[in-house]
PDB file of C-alpha atoms in Angstrom:
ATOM      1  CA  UNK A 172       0.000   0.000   0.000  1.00 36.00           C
ATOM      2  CA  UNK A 173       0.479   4.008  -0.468  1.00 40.00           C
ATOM      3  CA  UNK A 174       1.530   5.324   2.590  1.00 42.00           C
ATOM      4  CA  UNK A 175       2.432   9.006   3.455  1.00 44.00           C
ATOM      5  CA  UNK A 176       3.361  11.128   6.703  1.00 42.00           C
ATOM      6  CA  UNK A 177       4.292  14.588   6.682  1.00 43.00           C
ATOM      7  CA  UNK A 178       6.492  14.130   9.678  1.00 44.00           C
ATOM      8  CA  UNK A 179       7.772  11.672  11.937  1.00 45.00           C
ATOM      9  CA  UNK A 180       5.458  12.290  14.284  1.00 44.00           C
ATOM     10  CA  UNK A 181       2.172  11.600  12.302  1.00 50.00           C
ATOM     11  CA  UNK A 182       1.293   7.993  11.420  1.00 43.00           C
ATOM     12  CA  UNK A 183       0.930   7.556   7.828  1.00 59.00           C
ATOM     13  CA  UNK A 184      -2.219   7.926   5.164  1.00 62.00           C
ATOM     14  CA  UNK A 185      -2.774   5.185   3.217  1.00 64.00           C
ATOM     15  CA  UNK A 186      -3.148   7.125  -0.666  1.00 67.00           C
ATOM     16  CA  UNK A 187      -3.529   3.793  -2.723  1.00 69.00           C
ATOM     17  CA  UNK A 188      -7.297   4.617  -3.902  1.00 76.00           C
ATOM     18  CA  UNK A 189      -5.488   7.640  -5.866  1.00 81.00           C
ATOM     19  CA  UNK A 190      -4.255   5.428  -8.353  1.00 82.00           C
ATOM     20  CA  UNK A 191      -5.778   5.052 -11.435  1.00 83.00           C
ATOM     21  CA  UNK A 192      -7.449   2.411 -12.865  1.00 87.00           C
ATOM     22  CA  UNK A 193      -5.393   2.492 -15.620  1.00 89.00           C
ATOM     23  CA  UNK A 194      -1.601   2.651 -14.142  1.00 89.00           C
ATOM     24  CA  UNK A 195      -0.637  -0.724 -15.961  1.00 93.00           C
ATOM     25  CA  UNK A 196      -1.270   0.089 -19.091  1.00 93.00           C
ATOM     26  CA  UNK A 197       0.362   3.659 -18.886  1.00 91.00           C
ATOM     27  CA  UNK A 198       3.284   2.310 -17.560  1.00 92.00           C
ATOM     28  CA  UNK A 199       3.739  -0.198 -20.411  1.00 93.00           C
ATOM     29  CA  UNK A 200       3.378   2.738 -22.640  1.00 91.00           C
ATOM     30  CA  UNK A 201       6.221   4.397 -20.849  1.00 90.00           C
ATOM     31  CA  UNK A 202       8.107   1.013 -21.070  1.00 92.00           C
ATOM     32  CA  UNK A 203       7.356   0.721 -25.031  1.00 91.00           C
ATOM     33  CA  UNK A 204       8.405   4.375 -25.155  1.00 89.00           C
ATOM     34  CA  UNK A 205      12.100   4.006 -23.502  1.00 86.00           C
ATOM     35  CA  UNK A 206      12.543   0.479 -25.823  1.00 84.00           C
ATOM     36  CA  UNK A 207      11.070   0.875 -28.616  1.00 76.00           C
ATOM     37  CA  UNK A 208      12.511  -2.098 -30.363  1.00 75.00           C
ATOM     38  CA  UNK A 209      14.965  -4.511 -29.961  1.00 72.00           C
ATOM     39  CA  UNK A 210      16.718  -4.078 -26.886  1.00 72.00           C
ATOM     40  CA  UNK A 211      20.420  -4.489 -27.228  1.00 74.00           C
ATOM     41  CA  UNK A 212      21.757  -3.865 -23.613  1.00 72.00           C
ATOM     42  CA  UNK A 213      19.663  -6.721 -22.394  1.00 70.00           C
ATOM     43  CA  UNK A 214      20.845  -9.176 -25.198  1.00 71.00           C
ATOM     44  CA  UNK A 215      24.316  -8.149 -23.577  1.00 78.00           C
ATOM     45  CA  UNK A 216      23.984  -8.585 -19.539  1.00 84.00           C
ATOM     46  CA  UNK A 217      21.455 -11.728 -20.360  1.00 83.00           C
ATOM     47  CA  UNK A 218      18.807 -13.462 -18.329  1.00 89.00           C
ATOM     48  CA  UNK A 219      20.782 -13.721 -14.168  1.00 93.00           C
ATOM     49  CA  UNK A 220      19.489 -12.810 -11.718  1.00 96.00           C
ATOM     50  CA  UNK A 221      20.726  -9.479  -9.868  1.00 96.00           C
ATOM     51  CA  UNK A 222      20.208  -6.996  -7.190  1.00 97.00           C
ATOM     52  CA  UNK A 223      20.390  -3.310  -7.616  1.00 97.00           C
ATOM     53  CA  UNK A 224      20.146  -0.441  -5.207  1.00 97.00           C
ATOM     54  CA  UNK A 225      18.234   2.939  -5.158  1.00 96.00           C
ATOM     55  CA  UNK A 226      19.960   5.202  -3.602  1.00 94.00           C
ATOM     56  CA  UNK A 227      18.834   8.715  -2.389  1.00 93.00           C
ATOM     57  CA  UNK A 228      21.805  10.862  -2.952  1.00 91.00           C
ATOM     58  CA  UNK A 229      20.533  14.232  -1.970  1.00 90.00           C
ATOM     59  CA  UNK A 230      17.940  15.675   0.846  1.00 93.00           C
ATOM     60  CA  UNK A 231      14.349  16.111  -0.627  1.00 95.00           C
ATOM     61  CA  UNK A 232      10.731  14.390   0.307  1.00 95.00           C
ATOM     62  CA  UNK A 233      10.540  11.072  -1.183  1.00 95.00           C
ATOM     63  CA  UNK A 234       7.566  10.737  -3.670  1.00 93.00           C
ATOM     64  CA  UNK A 235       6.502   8.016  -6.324  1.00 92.00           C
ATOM     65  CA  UNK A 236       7.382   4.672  -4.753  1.00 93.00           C
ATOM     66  CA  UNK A 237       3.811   2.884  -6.264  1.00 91.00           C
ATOM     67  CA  UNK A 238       4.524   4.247  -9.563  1.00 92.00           C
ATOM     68  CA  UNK A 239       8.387   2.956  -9.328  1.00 95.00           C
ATOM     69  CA  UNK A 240       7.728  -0.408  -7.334  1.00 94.00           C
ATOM     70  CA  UNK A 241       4.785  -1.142 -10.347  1.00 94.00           C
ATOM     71  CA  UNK A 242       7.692  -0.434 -12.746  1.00 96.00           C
ATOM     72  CA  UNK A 243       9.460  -3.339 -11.592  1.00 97.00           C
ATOM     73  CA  UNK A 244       6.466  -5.573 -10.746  1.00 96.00           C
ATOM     74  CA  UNK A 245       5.706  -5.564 -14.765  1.00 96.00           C
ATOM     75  CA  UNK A 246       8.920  -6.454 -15.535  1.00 97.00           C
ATOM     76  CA  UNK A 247       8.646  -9.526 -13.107  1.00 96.00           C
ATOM     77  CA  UNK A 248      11.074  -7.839 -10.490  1.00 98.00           C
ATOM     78  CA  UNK A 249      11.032  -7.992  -6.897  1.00 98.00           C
ATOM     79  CA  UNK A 250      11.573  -4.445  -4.711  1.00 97.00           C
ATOM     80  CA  UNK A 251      11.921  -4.439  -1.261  1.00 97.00           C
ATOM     81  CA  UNK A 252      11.576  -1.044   0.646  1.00 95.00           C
ATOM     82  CA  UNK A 253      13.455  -0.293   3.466  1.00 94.00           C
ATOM     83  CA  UNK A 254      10.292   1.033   5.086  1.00 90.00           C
ATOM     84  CA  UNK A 255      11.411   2.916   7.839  1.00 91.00           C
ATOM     85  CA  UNK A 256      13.455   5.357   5.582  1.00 91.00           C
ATOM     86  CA  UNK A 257      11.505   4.877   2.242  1.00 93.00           C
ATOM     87  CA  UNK A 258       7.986   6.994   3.452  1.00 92.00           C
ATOM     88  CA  UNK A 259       6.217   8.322   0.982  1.00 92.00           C
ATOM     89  CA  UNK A 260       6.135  11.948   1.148  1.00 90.00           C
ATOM     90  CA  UNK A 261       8.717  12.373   3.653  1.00 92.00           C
ATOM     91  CA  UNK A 262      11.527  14.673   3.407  1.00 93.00           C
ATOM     92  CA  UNK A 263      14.736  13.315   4.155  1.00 92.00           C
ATOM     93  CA  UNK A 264      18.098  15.791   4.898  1.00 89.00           C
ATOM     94  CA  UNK A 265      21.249  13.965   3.753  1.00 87.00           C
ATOM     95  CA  UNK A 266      24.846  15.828   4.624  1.00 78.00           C
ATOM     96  CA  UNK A 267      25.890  17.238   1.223  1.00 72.00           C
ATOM     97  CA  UNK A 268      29.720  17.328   2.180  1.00 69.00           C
ATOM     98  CA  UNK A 269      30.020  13.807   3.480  1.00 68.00           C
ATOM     99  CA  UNK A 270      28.816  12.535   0.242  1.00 75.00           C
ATOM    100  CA  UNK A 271      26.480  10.791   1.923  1.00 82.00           C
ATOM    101  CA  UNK A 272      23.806   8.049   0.255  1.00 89.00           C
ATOM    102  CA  UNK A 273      20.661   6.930   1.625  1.00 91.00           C
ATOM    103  CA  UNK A 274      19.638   3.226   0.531  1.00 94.00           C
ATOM    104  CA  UNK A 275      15.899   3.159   0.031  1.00 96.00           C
ATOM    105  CA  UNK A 276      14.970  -0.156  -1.849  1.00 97.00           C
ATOM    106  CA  UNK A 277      16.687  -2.902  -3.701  1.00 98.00           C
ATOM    107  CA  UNK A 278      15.637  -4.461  -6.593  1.00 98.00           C
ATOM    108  CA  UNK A 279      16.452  -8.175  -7.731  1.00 98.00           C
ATOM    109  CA  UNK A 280      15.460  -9.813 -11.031  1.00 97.00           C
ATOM    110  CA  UNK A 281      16.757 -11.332 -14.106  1.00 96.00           C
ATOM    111  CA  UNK A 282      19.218  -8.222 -14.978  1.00 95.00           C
ATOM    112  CA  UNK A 283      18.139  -7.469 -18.329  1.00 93.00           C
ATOM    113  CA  UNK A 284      14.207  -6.716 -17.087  1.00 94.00           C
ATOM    114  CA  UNK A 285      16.009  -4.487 -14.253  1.00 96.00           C
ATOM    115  CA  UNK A 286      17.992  -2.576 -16.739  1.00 93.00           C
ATOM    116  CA  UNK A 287      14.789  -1.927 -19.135  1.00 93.00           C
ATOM    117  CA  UNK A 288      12.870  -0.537 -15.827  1.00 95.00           C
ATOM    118  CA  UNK A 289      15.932   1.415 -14.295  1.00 95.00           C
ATOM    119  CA  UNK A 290      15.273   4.244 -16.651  1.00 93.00           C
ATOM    120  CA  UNK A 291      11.589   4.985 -16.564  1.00 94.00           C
ATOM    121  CA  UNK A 292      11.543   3.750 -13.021  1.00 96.00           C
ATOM    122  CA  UNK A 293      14.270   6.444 -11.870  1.00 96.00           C
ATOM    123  CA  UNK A 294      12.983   9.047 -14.390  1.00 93.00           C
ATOM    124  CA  UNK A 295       9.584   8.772 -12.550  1.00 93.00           C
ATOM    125  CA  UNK A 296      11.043   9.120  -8.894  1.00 94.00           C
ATOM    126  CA  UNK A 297      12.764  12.002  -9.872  1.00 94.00           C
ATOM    127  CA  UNK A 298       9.713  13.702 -11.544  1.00 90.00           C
ATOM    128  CA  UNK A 299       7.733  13.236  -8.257  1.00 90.00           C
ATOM    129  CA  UNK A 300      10.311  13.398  -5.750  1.00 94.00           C
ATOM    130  CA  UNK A 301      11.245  17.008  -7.664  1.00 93.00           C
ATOM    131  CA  UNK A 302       7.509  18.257  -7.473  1.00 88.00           C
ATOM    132  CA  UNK A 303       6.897  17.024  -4.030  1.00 90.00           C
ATOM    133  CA  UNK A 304      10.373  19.018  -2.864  1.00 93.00           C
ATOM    134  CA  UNK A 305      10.024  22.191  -4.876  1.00 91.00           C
ATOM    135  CA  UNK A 306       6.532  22.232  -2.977  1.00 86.00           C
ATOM    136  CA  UNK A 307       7.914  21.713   0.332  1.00 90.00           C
ATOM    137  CA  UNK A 308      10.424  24.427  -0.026  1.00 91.00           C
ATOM    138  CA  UNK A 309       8.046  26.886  -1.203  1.00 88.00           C
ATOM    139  CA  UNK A 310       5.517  25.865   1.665  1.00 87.00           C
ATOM    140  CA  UNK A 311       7.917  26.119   4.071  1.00 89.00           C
ATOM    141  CA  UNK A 312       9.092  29.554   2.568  1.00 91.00           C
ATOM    142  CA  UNK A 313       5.768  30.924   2.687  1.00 89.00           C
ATOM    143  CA  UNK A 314       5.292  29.276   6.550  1.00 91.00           C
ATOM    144  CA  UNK A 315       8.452  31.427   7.424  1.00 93.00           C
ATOM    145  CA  UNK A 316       6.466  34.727   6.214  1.00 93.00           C
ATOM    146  CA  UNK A 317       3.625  33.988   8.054  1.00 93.00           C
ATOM    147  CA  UNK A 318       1.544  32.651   5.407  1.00 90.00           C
ATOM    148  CA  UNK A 319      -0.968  29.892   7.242  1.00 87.00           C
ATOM    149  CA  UNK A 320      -2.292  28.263   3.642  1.00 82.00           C
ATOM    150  CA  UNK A 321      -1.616  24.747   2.294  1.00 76.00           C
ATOM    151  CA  UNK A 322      -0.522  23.777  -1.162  1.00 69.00           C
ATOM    152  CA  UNK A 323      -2.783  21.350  -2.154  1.00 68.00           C
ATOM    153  CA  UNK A 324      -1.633  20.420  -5.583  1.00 63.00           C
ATOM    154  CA  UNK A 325       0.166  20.944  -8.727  1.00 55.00           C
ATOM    155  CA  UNK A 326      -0.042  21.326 -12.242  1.00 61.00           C
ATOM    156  CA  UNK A 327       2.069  18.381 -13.978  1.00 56.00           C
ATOM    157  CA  UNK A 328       2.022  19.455 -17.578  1.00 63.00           C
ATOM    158  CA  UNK A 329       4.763  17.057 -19.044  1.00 67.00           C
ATOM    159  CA  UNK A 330       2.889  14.833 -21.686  1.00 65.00           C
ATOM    160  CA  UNK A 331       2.429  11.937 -20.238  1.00 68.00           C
ATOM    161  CA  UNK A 332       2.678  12.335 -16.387  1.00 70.00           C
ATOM    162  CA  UNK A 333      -0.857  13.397 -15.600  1.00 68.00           C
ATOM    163  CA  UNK A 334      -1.537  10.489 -13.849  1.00 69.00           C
ATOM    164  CA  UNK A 335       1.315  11.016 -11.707  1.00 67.00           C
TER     165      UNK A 335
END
């Protein structure tokens, strides 16, 4: 399930009626989009099967683990969540001079099926995780001058990501 907290201190929402009916078959389209045709890289690493890690590598709030985690469970993948850092919606503050790296989730399968997710699975994370921090600076900016409103939502206008 979906789960969110906007601090520590909160227990989490569960947001997994929010997704669409139709993630699956969007998701394929992104898949189909990044591999169009024959996919060369996977004839070359083959069929074993490997573990990769996500890492966080700078601070922001965490956003689009269902999208990414359905990614992988397409492509026959397993990803396991380290849930007591990977929250949904939670901002995380890593050390930017101790080149520091958060591990959120690994990610075993045959290689080649990890390798033809990694893309649209990390380009996806990034999209949300980038909304959901360029939000929480701005609210937190606007909390500083006194402002006492919420932001409630954005616009995603990127073809393709309005169901994210």
């Amino acid at each position: 399930s979906i789960m969110a907290s906007s601090s520590t201190n909160n227990p989490p929402h569960d947001f997994s009626s929010l997704l669409p009916q139709n993630l699956d078959q969007v998701i394929q389209g992104w898949l189909v989009d990044d591999i169009p045709s024959f996919d060369v890289g996977g004839l070359v690493v083959g069929k074993e099967v490997k573990t990769a890690k996500l890492l966080m590598k700078s601070s922001g709030v965490f956003a689009g683990k269902p999208f990414f985690e359905r990614v992988f469970d397409l492509l026959d993948c397993q990803v396991e969540w380290d849930d007591e850092i990977a929250v949904e919606g939670a901002y995380k503050e890593i050390a930017s001079t101790e080149n520091e790296k958060i591990c959120l989730a690994t990610v075993s399968g045959p290689v080649y099926r990890i390798l033809r997710g990694e893309r649209t699975a990390l380009n996806i994370l990034s999209r949300c995780s980038g909304v959901a921090t360029l939000s929480h600076e701005t609210s937190s900016h606007a909390k500083r001058l006194g402002w006492e409103g919420y932001v409630a939502g954005t616009r995603k206008t990127t073809p393709g990501f309005r169901v994210v």
